XYZ file of C-alpha atoms in Angstrom:
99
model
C -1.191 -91.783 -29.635
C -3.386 -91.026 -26.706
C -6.995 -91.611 -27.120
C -8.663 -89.165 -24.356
C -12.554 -90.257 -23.035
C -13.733 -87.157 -24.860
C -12.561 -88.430 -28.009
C -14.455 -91.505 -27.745
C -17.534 -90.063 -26.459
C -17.365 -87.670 -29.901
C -17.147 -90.890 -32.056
C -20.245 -92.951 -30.193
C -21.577 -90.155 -30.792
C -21.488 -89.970 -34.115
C -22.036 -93.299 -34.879
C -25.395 -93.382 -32.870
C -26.647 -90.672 -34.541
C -25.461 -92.424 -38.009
C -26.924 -96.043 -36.641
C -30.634 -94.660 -35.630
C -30.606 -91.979 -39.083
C -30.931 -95.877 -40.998
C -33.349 -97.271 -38.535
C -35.847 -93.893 -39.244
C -36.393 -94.293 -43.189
C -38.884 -96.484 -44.596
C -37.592 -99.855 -45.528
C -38.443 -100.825 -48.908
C -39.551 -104.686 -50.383
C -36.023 -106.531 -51.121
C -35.564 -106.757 -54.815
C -34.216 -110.208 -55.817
C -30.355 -109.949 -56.591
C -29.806 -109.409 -60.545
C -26.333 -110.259 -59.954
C -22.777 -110.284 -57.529
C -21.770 -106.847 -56.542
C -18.388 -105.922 -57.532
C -16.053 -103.940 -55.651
C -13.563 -102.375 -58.075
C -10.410 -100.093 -55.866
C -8.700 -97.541 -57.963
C -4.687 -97.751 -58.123
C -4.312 -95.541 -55.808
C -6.720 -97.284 -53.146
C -4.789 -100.217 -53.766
C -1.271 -98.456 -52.851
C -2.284 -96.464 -50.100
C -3.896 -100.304 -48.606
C -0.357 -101.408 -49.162
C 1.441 -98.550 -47.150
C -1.260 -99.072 -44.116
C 0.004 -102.432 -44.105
C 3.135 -101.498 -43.979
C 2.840 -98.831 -41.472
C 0.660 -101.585 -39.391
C 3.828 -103.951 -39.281
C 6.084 -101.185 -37.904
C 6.843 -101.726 -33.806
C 5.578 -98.629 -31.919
C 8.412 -100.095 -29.502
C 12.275 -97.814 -29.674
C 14.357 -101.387 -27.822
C 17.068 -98.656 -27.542
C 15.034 -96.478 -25.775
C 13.424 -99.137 -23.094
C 16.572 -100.356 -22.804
C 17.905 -96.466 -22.228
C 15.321 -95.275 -19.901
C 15.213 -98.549 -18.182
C 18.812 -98.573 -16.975
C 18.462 -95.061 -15.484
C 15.610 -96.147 -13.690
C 17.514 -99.008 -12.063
C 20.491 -96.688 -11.236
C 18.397 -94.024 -9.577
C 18.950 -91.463 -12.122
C 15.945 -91.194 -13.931
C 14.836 -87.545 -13.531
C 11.116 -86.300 -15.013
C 10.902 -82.982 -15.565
C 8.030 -81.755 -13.574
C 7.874 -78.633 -16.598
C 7.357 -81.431 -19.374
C 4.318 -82.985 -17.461
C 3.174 -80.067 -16.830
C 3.222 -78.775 -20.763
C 1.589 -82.135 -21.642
C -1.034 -82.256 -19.309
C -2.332 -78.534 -20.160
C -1.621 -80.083 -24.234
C -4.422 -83.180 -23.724
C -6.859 -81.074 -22.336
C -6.189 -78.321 -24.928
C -6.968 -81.323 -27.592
C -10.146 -82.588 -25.589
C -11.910 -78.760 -25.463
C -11.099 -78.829 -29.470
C -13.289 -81.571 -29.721
């Protein structure tokens, strides 16, 4: 996944206007704790936690692929095709004016 400087700007963003909208309200006197919070995930929560782990453990890496691409590129036969680049260069800033 490519993360384009648009992107980020987008989610400072955001999160600056969400970090100074809790600085502007009036802060109340702290009421003395009555007792533990409790954080209580439904079933589903607790499967869907289970498949991001999961999905975290799984190698972005194809080893056949490196190992592919890599060989062409040590025989001198690696060709880019200048149509491709051009197709994902006009994609990424397609994606960047959408945000």
């Amino acid at each position: 996944m490519i993360i384009s400087n648009k992107q980020i700007q987008s989610v400072l963003k955001v999160y600056g206007e969400q970090n100074n909208a809790g600085k502007n309200t009036k802060t109340e006197k702290a009421q003395p704790a009555k007792g533990k919070d409790q954080v209580i995930l439904s079933s589903g929560v607790q499967e869907f936690g289970q498949v991001l782990q999961r999905a975290i453990t799984i190698s972005d890496v194809r080893p056949e692929r490196v190992q592919e691409l890599s060989k062409k590129i040590q025989a001198g036969t690696y060709q880019v095709d200048s149509k491709d680049i051009a197709d994902k260069m006009i994609g990424r800033i397609l994606v960047d004016d959408l945000l």
